[in-house]
Amino acid sequence: MSHNSFGHLFRVTTWGESHGPALGAVVDGCPPGLRFTLEDLQIWLDKRKPGQSRFVTQRREADLVKVLSGVMPQEDGSMITTGTPISLMIENTDQRSKDYGEIARQYRPGHADYTYDIKYGIRDYRGGGRSSARETAARVAAGGIARLVLPDVKIRGALVQIGKHKIDRANWDWAEVDNNPFFAPDPKIVPLWEDYLDEIRKAGSSVGAVVEVVAEGVPAGLGAPIYGKLDQDISALLMSINAVKGVEIGNGFEAAAITGEENADQMRMGNDGKPLFLSNHAGGILGGISTGEPIVARFAIKPTSSILTERQSIDADGKNVDVRTKGRHDPCVGIRAVPVGEAMVACALADHVLRDRGQNGKQR
Amino acid sequence: MSHNSFGHLFRVTTWGESHGPALGAVVDGCPPGLRFTLEDLQIWLDKRKPGQSRFVTQRREADLVKVLSGVMPQEDGSMITTGTPISLMIENTDQRSKDYGEIARQYRPGHADYTYDIKYGIRDYRGGGRSSARETAARVAAGGIARLVLPDVKIRGALVQIGKHKIDRANWDWAEVDNNPFFAPDPKIVPLWEDYLDEIRKAGSSVGAVVEVVAEGVPAGLGAPIYGKLDQDISALLMSINAVKGVEIGNGFEAAAITGEENADQMRMGNDGKPLFLSNHAGGILGGISTGEPIVARFAIKPTSSILTERQSIDADGKNVDVRTKGRHDPCVGIRAVPVGEAMVACALADHVLRDRGQNGKQR
Amino acid sequence: MSHNSFGHLFRVTTWGESHGPALGAVVDGCPPGLRFTLEDLQIWLDKRKPGQSRFVTQRREADLVKVLSGVMPQEDGSMITTGTPISLMIENTDQRSKDYGEIARQYRPGHADYTYDIKYGIRDYRGGGRSSARETAARVAAGGIARLVLPDVKIRGALVQIGKHKIDRANWDWAEVDNNPFFAPDPKIVPLWEDYLDEIRKAGSSVGAVVEVVAEGVPAGLGAPIYGKLDQDISALLMSINAVKGVEIGNGFEAAAITGEENADQMRMGNDGKPLFLSNHAGGILGGISTGEPIVARFAIKPTSSILTERQSIDADGKNVDVRTKGRHDPCVGIRAVPVGEAMVACALADHVLRDRGQNGKQR
Amino acid sequence: MSHNSFGHLFRVTTWGESHGPALGAVVDGCPPGLRFTLEDLQIWLDKRKPGQSRFVTQRREADLVKVLSGVMPQEDGSMITTGTPISLMIENTDQRSKDYGEIARQYRPGHADYTYDIKYGIRDYRGGGRSSARETAARVAAGGIARLVLPDVKIRGALVQIGKHKIDRANWDWAEVDNNPFFAPDPKIVPLWEDYLDEIRKAGSSVGAVVEVVAEGVPAGLGAPIYGKLDQDISALLMSINAVKGVEIGNGFEAAAITGEENADQMRMGNDGKPLFLSNHAGGILGGISTGEPIVARFAIKPTSSILTERQSIDADGKNVDVRTKGRHDPCVGIRAVPVGEAMVACALADHVLRDRGQNGKQR
C-alpha cells in the first residue's frame, strides 16, 4: 500500500504534521556509494522555504534537514550512502497554534477539514495537520536524494502561469528562473505578476498557477508498461501534491485539438549516427517509456484555499458558519510548488532508473 | 511492483497482446457473495468493441469475455463471487498479421515501437503487441467486476471534445450518450462531429479528443492521503490508458486561472440535515478524500498515431524511412476510450471502497 | 497486496480452482530475450503431475501448460520472451465433482473448509476449490519461467523424511532422486518407504514428510535487508505451500542447540584467490544476503488431511458430523511437494536476481 | 517493495544503524481514535532493553521512544492516533565506536560483514551498522502500536530452549515468564539455564535458543490465501529477525512425523453453541486463515556470532585473518528475541485485522 509512501525501488515514506515536533521522510532503496553534503539537500529546501518574498507565506521556518541514517559520515563533513534507508528529519520551529484555535471545528472551504473528519472522525486542525503543504518539505528533501541517483539528468521547474497571466514561451530563459521571486522563466512577465500578486495579497485573496517541469538527459528506455508507465508515475506524484487539479505530459490537452499529422514527432538519423526526434509533442515519453527527449510535465495548482474573505461553510456540529482564514498564507501557493514538482519528477525518474539497472548492486 | 497490475485491495493484472491467442485480466480481491451474469460484463465490452460505426476501427472482434475462476456457477446461469481471484479471458479472433508485416522493423511515429525496442531489444510488432489499445478490453472487463463492488455508484463517461470542437455543456443530457456513435452528451454537436470525422477518416488522418467521466453516489471519506489520494489514483489509471496526455479533476487547469473566492466550494447544511456543497469545482475530492459530491475527471487523448500520410522516421537498422500506417485504425481513438475511462474510474473507486470497509469480510 | 501474487520484480499471480475450467499464472517481469520451448515448462509439471505412482493421488490430469502471452513464437516452435506478462494456463480435465458432493457442507478436519466459510461465507467445495493443492501446478509452471532467469543456478529438491523415517545423509546422491517415486536422494531408504507408504495407503491413512531444496550457483550478494531478506522471502514462499508447517534455512532448528564456535562458518582465501567458506551451517545466507554457498532450505509438510478414517467435525449448519474423506488422495502429499518447493525457491531467486541487476534492460 | 518495510495495511518502515544518531520506525495505517501513552510503548522496549541481567549484552541504552507524528496530544499526557503515519524515534546513546574500529575490514564469521560488502561495496562497520540487532528496537516500538489495534488479543512469548536444554512443557506457567531473566515459562529450568549460560558467558562463547509466541483471542477468519496466508506472513516476519534460522507454526516439523489421524484437529459444537476444536496441532491456522484457536509460532535463533574464541576468516583485502569479537555481546541473543517475536506477531495480526475490517474507517 502506498498511503504515505511512493515509488518501488526508490521508495519514499513521509510523515509529520504542520504543527508536530518535526516532519520527515525515509528514503529506501538509494544505491550505495553516493557522496553528498547536507548542503546538497538544503539547497532544494531553501527554494521551497517560506518567508523568502512577500508573495509567499510569512511563516518563518528554517527548514533545516538532518540525516539520521543510511550514510557513513566522512572526515570532510560529507556523507556516503550505504544502501540502507536514509532517514531525513526537519524540525518544526515556528508553530503558532493559536492562529488556528478558532477554526478547530470549522470546515474551511477548499481545505481537507471536512473530508478528514468524515474519514477519520478526528483531525489535527493545527495548521491543517497532515494535509498541510508543509508535508512537501519532506518531498523536497527526498528529491534531493533522488537527484544523487541522476547525476546526468537536469531537472528544472518554472512557473508558467499565474491566474490568467501566462508567460510568453518565446522569452523562455532558464537562467532567469532564479532571478525573480516567482521562478518565472520569462523576465518580462515579472513586473506584471508582481503587480497582480500584490493586489491579490492585499485583498487577502489568492490565485492559481501552472508549473512546468522539464527533465533533460533522461536516457531512453525508462518506464514500464502497462501500469508502471513513466508518464503515469510522474502524473500520479504531481497529482499527489497539495492543491493540484490537473497534469499534462508534453502537449497535454492541446493534443486533443490537433490531427495525427500535426502531433506526430517525426524522426531522422542524426549526423552523429543517433536517432533524432524532430519535435517533442510527446513530452519525451511514448507508450509509457522515455524516448531520450526532454520529459515535459505541467500541473495546475488551484488558488490557496485560505483567504480572508468570508465564505459560507459548516462546522463539526452541523451548524452553518462563515469562515475567514486568518494566519500567514501564500497568496499563490503555486510559486512554492515549483521545487516540489521538481522533486516529484526526480523521485519518479530515480525509481525508474533503478528498475532499469537494478537497485542493490554497486554503482555501475 | 505494478508493471502490469494496479490497485491495492481491488487488484487487477492484465496480460496479452494484440495478435496473441488471447488477452485477459486477473481480478484479485473482489469480495465474495456478489452475483452477476456474463452479460453484466459483456455490456461494457460491447461499448468498447471495434467495428460498431464508421468512426472506429473496422477490425472485427467479438470480444466475448470468459470467466475462468473465482465464481460458483449457479443453476440459473449466473455466478457468485467466492473471494478468490477472477480470471477473465477474451480470445483474439480477427488477427490479420500480414497487415503489419512490412512495419516489423519500422518505427511508426507516435507509437511505442522505438521505445519498446530500446527498452526490451525485442518487440511483438504485430498490431503493436502489448502496446496495442486492445489491452484496454481487459481493463473494461475488470471494470465490469469493479462495478459489482459499487452497486450504488453510477459511473458514466462522455466525449466532450473532438479536435477543436467542444460540446456545449448547457446541452448536456446523459440520456443522449448512447444515441450517437460518439458517446456525445450534446445531441446538437453530433452532425458537426460526423462531418468532421468523415473528413478526417477519408483523409486517412486522425484527431484527438477529450473524455469526461462522472461518478455519482460515491460516499464521502474515500481516499487515502498522502500518496493514496483518490484523485491521484484516478489520474494515474486514466494516464495509463493508451494515448492519454493529460488528466484533470474537477475544474482542472481552469483552477489555475481563478481566485480563491471563485474556486471555493461553499457549504451549507441542507434542509435534510445533511451537509451541502453549493458548487463542485473540486470534482468531488478535497485533500485526496471524496466529499460525497460527484467525482469529475477528464482526460485528453492524442490523435491516433496510425495515419495514412507519410511521416519521416527511422527503422531498427538506423536507416531513415518514410512510414505510412495502413491497416484498420480508429480515426479518433478517443471515442472508444469512453468505456475505458469509465472502467478505470470504477476500478479506482472499488479499490478505495475496499480499503475503507475491508476486503475479506462478508458483504456488509 | 499479495493475496494471490508474490514477488516484486519477478511477480507471479495465480488463479483457478480445483474444479473450474482451468487454472493458471501470470508471470510479470520476466526479462526479454529468453528462448524456451513448452517442454522446458512441461518437464516440471510432469514431475508434479498426479497419477505417476501408487504413492500419489490417482486423479488423472494431463497438466498441459499453454503460453497465452508474453512471447514471440519462433519458426522452430520455440518462443522468446518479450518482457511483457507471460500468461500460463492449465486446463482441468479430470473433475469428478460427484466425489465431493456429500461434503459440500461438512468441514473436513485439517482442511480449509471451516476457515473459508468463516472468512468468505461461501466456498467452492468441489475438490477444495481454491485451497486445493492443484493450485501448486500454477506455481510449478511459473517456476519453469523463473529457471530461465537463472541459467547458471541449479535448483534441486529431495524428500528427506517420510513419517519418522529419515534418509541417511551419508548416502545422499542427487542422481538417485529421479530413480524412485519419492524423489529420495538415498536409494537405500526406498524399500522401507515403499513398504511404509503401502501400509499407510491401504489403511486409507496419510503421513507427513520433509522436503529439502538446494540451490547451487547462486551469486553472492542477493537479498535485501531488512524485510526483503533472501531467507525471509524463501521461507514465506515455502510456508505458503499447502500443508507446510515449518521452514528451516541451513542448519535451522539445529542452530538453537549449538554454540557460536560450532555454528560459525569459518572462511579462508581459496587457492583460486576466491573466498572460501569452510562449512555452510548458514545455508548460504548471512544477514539476509547470499554468500555464494549453496542455499539450503527445508520444509515440513503435514499429513494429507483427507483420510478414510472417520474424524469428528461439524457442518455448516452447526451440527456434529463424522467425516470420512473419500476420493483420490495422496497418502503423502509431501512427495509431490518436491517440485513445488523447487519452483518456490526458483521464483524467490529470480526475483532477487532482478532486484540486483534490474528488470527491464536487455539481458546482460 | 519491502526492503525496509513490511505489512500492507498496517505498514511499518524501519530505519537506523547501531551507531548512528538514532533509529526508528514509521507506522503507516494505524486506525484513528486509539488512545495510548508513551508508557504503553516503553513497556515493550524495556523488555528488550540491553543490560538488564548478566545474561544479555551490557551495552547501556535507555531506549526511550519518542512519538514524532500521527497523534493528537491530550491534556492528560496521553495521545490519540489520527490515522496519519506515526513516526517513532529511539536515540542511540551508548555508542562505543572504538570497540569496533579494529574489525572495520575484517569479516566476522556468522555476521553480515562479508555479504554487505559484496552487495553494497560499503558498510557501516560500527556495531554491525544496519545489520545490528539494535534494529529490532524499532520493531518492538512498532509492535506496541500494533497491540493498540488488537485490544482483545493477548500476545505472549517465552523462551522454550537454550542450547540443548528444553523446558518441560508440563510446567508451563505464563505467570513465571517475567519472574526470571530468560522469559522462561518453566520455573524449574531456570537454575539449570543460569548455570549453563554463566558457563557460556565466562567462556566468551554463545548459544542458540528457541522462542515460542502464542496469540490468544484472535478472531477466526484472518488471513488471505494464497500468498497472504496468516502463517506465511507471521513466518516471514519471524524469519526476518536477526539470527533466526527456522520457523514453525503449530506442531511444525513434528507434523512430518505423524499420521493424518494423529494430526487432525477434530471439532465438535460446544455447549455454548460455538464450534470447538478438540486439539490445536494446526497452531490456529488452516488454509492460511485463522481458526479462532490460539496462534502458536516458534522460531530458532542461532548462537550469537560475536564470540571471544578466535575463528578463521578473511578481510576486505582478501587476506586470511583470525577474528575474535570483543565488545559487549549477548551470550544468548535468543533471550532478547522474545519481545521481538511478540512484536512481529502483533504486527502481522494487526495487518490482517485491518485487511479484514478496513483501514480507514472509524473504529468499529
mmCIF file of C-alpha atoms in Angstrom, chain B residues 41-194:
data_model
loop_
_atom_site.group_PDB
_atom_site.id
_atom_site.type_symbol
_atom_site.label_atom_id
_atom_site.label_comp_id
_atom_site.label_asym_id
_atom_site.label_seq_id
_atom_site.Cartn_x
_atom_site.Cartn_y
_atom_site.Cartn_z
ATOM 1 C CA LEU B 41 -19.591 -7.832 -18.113
ATOM 2 C CA GLN B 42 -20.264 -8.137 -21.820
ATOM 3 C CA ILE B 43 -22.372 -4.973 -21.914
ATOM 4 C CA TRP B 44 -19.275 -2.875 -21.206
ATOM 5 C CA LEU B 45 -17.074 -4.769 -23.649
ATOM 6 C CA ASP B 46 -19.672 -4.213 -26.333
ATOM 7 C CA LYS B 47 -19.440 -0.460 -25.764
ATOM 8 C CA ARG B 48 -15.703 -0.623 -26.437
ATOM 9 C CA LYS B 49 -15.916 -3.200 -29.222
ATOM 10 C CA PRO B 50 -14.442 -2.231 -32.597
ATOM 11 C CA GLY B 51 -16.451 -2.065 -35.771
ATOM 12 C CA GLN B 52 -19.628 -0.545 -34.417
ATOM 13 C CA SER B 53 -19.673 2.570 -36.610
ATOM 14 C CA ARG B 54 -17.640 4.026 -39.443
ATOM 15 C CA PHE B 55 -15.876 6.272 -36.937
ATOM 16 C CA VAL B 56 -13.959 3.464 -35.258
ATOM 17 C CA THR B 57 -11.632 0.727 -36.445
ATOM 18 C CA GLN B 58 -13.187 -1.904 -38.698
ATOM 19 C CA ARG B 59 -11.302 -4.734 -37.022
ATOM 20 C CA ARG B 60 -13.936 -7.385 -36.219
ATOM 21 C CA GLU B 61 -13.568 -8.785 -32.760
ATOM 22 C CA ALA B 62 -16.413 -10.476 -30.915
ATOM 23 C CA ASP B 63 -14.665 -9.579 -27.661
ATOM 24 C CA LEU B 64 -16.543 -12.244 -25.765
ATOM 25 C CA VAL B 65 -15.382 -12.489 -22.190
ATOM 26 C CA LYS B 66 -14.993 -15.796 -20.334
ATOM 27 C CA VAL B 67 -14.808 -16.241 -16.565
ATOM 28 C CA LEU B 68 -12.274 -18.944 -15.727
ATOM 29 C CA SER B 69 -12.145 -18.785 -11.943
ATOM 30 C CA GLY B 70 -13.298 -17.100 -8.779
ATOM 31 C CA VAL B 71 -17.004 -17.873 -9.012
ATOM 32 C CA MET B 72 -19.515 -20.565 -8.158
ATOM 33 C CA PRO B 73 -21.743 -21.200 -11.176
ATOM 34 C CA GLN B 74 -25.432 -21.132 -10.275
ATOM 35 C CA GLU B 75 -28.238 -23.144 -11.778
ATOM 36 C CA ASP B 76 -29.775 -20.104 -13.444
ATOM 37 C CA GLY B 77 -26.577 -19.424 -15.351
ATOM 38 C CA SER B 78 -25.442 -16.618 -13.086
ATOM 39 C CA MET B 79 -22.282 -16.723 -10.989
ATOM 40 C CA ILE B 80 -21.473 -15.777 -7.405
ATOM 41 C CA THR B 81 -18.045 -14.478 -6.496
ATOM 42 C CA THR B 82 -16.167 -16.513 -3.880
ATOM 43 C CA GLY B 83 -13.476 -14.026 -2.865
ATOM 44 C CA THR B 84 -10.808 -15.842 -4.891
ATOM 45 C CA PRO B 85 -9.164 -14.352 -7.983
ATOM 46 C CA ILE B 86 -11.409 -13.916 -11.000
ATOM 47 C CA SER B 87 -9.645 -14.796 -14.231
ATOM 48 C CA LEU B 88 -11.197 -13.119 -17.282
ATOM 49 C CA MET B 89 -10.173 -14.095 -20.812
ATOM 50 C CA ILE B 90 -11.012 -12.623 -24.214
ATOM 51 C CA GLU B 91 -9.865 -14.571 -27.225
ATOM 52 C CA ASN B 92 -8.450 -12.735 -30.221
ATOM 53 C CA THR B 93 -10.258 -13.799 -33.346
ATOM 54 C CA ASP B 94 -9.538 -11.306 -36.142
ATOM 55 C CA GLN B 95 -5.777 -11.150 -36.376
ATOM 56 C CA ARG B 96 -4.580 -10.050 -39.788
ATOM 57 C CA SER B 97 -0.896 -10.278 -39.117
ATOM 58 C CA LYS B 98 0.055 -9.657 -42.705
ATOM 59 C CA ASP B 99 -1.189 -6.083 -42.410
ATOM 60 C CA TYR B 100 1.704 -5.397 -40.093
ATOM 61 C CA GLY B 101 4.470 -7.435 -41.664
ATOM 62 C CA GLU B 102 6.071 -4.592 -43.522
ATOM 63 C CA ILE B 103 6.471 -2.413 -40.485
ATOM 64 C CA ALA B 104 8.136 -5.075 -38.382
ATOM 65 C CA ARG B 105 11.315 -3.061 -38.336
ATOM 66 C CA GLN B 106 9.973 0.470 -38.867
ATOM 67 C CA TYR B 107 9.300 2.840 -36.013
ATOM 68 C CA ARG B 108 5.887 4.387 -36.539
ATOM 69 C CA PRO B 109 5.898 7.972 -35.207
ATOM 70 C CA GLY B 110 3.792 8.376 -32.098
ATOM 71 C CA HIS B 111 3.764 4.657 -31.424
ATOM 72 C CA ALA B 112 5.768 2.776 -28.832
ATOM 73 C CA ASP B 113 7.785 0.884 -31.460
ATOM 74 C CA TYR B 114 11.015 2.776 -30.904
ATOM 75 C CA THR B 115 10.797 2.819 -27.124
ATOM 76 C CA TYR B 116 9.913 -0.871 -26.784
ATOM 77 C CA ASP B 117 12.873 -1.760 -28.954
ATOM 78 C CA ILE B 118 15.165 0.480 -26.928
ATOM 79 C CA LYS B 119 13.894 -0.973 -23.698
ATOM 80 C CA TYR B 120 13.492 -4.641 -24.488
ATOM 81 C CA GLY B 121 15.588 -5.242 -27.586
ATOM 82 C CA ILE B 122 12.650 -7.202 -28.947
ATOM 83 C CA ARG B 123 9.008 -6.396 -29.540
ATOM 84 C CA ASP B 124 5.898 -8.037 -30.821
ATOM 85 C CA TYR B 125 5.322 -5.811 -33.836
ATOM 86 C CA ARG B 126 2.060 -7.497 -34.750
ATOM 87 C CA GLY B 127 -0.598 -4.872 -34.188
ATOM 88 C CA GLY B 128 1.510 -3.110 -31.633
ATOM 89 C CA GLY B 129 1.779 -6.188 -29.451
ATOM 90 C CA ARG B 130 1.409 -5.323 -25.812
ATOM 91 C CA SER B 131 1.270 -1.593 -26.523
ATOM 92 C CA SER B 132 -1.883 -2.012 -28.604
ATOM 93 C CA ALA B 133 -5.055 -0.421 -27.281
ATOM 94 C CA ARG B 134 -6.549 -3.880 -27.457
ATOM 95 C CA GLU B 135 -5.183 -4.273 -23.935
ATOM 96 C CA THR B 136 -7.956 -1.946 -22.796
ATOM 97 C CA ALA B 137 -10.511 -4.710 -23.432
ATOM 98 C CA ALA B 138 -9.091 -6.421 -20.357
ATOM 99 C CA ARG B 139 -9.492 -3.196 -18.372
ATOM 100 C CA VAL B 140 -13.115 -2.893 -19.412
ATOM 101 C CA ALA B 141 -13.812 -6.479 -18.337
ATOM 102 C CA ALA B 142 -12.198 -5.782 -14.968
ATOM 103 C CA GLY B 143 -14.223 -2.601 -14.719
ATOM 104 C CA GLY B 144 -17.341 -4.701 -15.016
ATOM 105 C CA ILE B 145 -16.302 -6.595 -11.896
ATOM 106 C CA ALA B 146 -15.461 -3.324 -10.168
ATOM 107 C CA ARG B 147 -18.979 -2.090 -10.752
ATOM 108 C CA LEU B 148 -20.298 -5.092 -8.795
ATOM 109 C CA VAL B 149 -18.490 -3.709 -5.775
ATOM 110 C CA LEU B 150 -20.170 -0.321 -6.288
ATOM 111 C CA PRO B 151 -23.868 -1.086 -6.641
ATOM 112 C CA ASP B 152 -24.907 2.397 -5.536
ATOM 113 C CA VAL B 153 -22.416 4.326 -7.633
ATOM 114 C CA LYS B 154 -23.312 5.473 -11.133
ATOM 115 C CA ILE B 155 -20.249 5.858 -13.355
ATOM 116 C CA ARG B 156 -20.798 7.397 -16.777
ATOM 117 C CA GLY B 157 -18.492 8.765 -19.422
ATOM 118 C CA ALA B 158 -18.988 11.063 -22.372
ATOM 119 C CA LEU B 159 -16.953 12.560 -25.174
ATOM 120 C CA VAL B 160 -16.782 16.319 -24.696
ATOM 121 C CA GLN B 161 -14.332 17.372 -27.409
ATOM 122 C CA ILE B 162 -13.161 16.108 -30.792
ATOM 123 C CA GLY B 163 -10.378 18.118 -32.318
ATOM 124 C CA LYS B 164 -11.189 21.754 -31.704
ATOM 125 C CA HIS B 165 -14.912 21.091 -31.444
ATOM 126 C CA LYS B 166 -16.201 21.071 -27.873
ATOM 127 C CA ILE B 167 -19.706 20.235 -26.782
ATOM 128 C CA ASP B 168 -21.956 22.910 -25.353
ATOM 129 C CA ARG B 169 -22.242 21.908 -21.695
ATOM 130 C CA ALA B 170 -25.603 23.672 -21.488
ATOM 131 C CA ASN B 171 -26.972 20.900 -23.695
ATOM 132 C CA TRP B 172 -25.641 18.087 -21.504
ATOM 133 C CA ASP B 173 -28.071 15.185 -21.457
ATOM 134 C CA TRP B 174 -26.810 11.819 -20.232
ATOM 135 C CA ALA B 175 -29.703 10.095 -21.974
ATOM 136 C CA GLU B 176 -28.241 11.098 -25.318
ATOM 137 C CA VAL B 177 -24.873 9.472 -24.787
ATOM 138 C CA ASP B 178 -25.925 6.086 -26.119
ATOM 139 C CA ASN B 179 -27.916 7.585 -29.001
ATOM 140 C CA ASN B 180 -24.962 8.510 -31.165
ATOM 141 C CA PRO B 181 -21.726 6.839 -32.213
ATOM 142 C CA PHE B 182 -19.584 9.309 -30.230
ATOM 143 C CA PHE B 183 -20.941 8.957 -26.694
ATOM 144 C CA ALA B 184 -21.733 12.663 -27.033
ATOM 145 C CA PRO B 185 -23.912 14.100 -24.261
ATOM 146 C CA ASP B 186 -24.809 17.048 -26.503
ATOM 147 C CA PRO B 187 -27.026 15.869 -29.397
ATOM 148 C CA LYS B 188 -26.586 19.138 -31.248
ATOM 149 C CA ILE B 189 -22.896 18.566 -31.834
ATOM 150 C CA VAL B 190 -23.390 15.153 -33.432
ATOM 151 C CA PRO B 191 -23.894 16.304 -37.047
ATOM 152 C CA LEU B 192 -20.865 18.559 -36.836
ATOM 153 C CA TRP B 193 -18.702 15.744 -35.414
ATOM 154 C CA GLU B 194 -19.996 13.349 -38.087
#
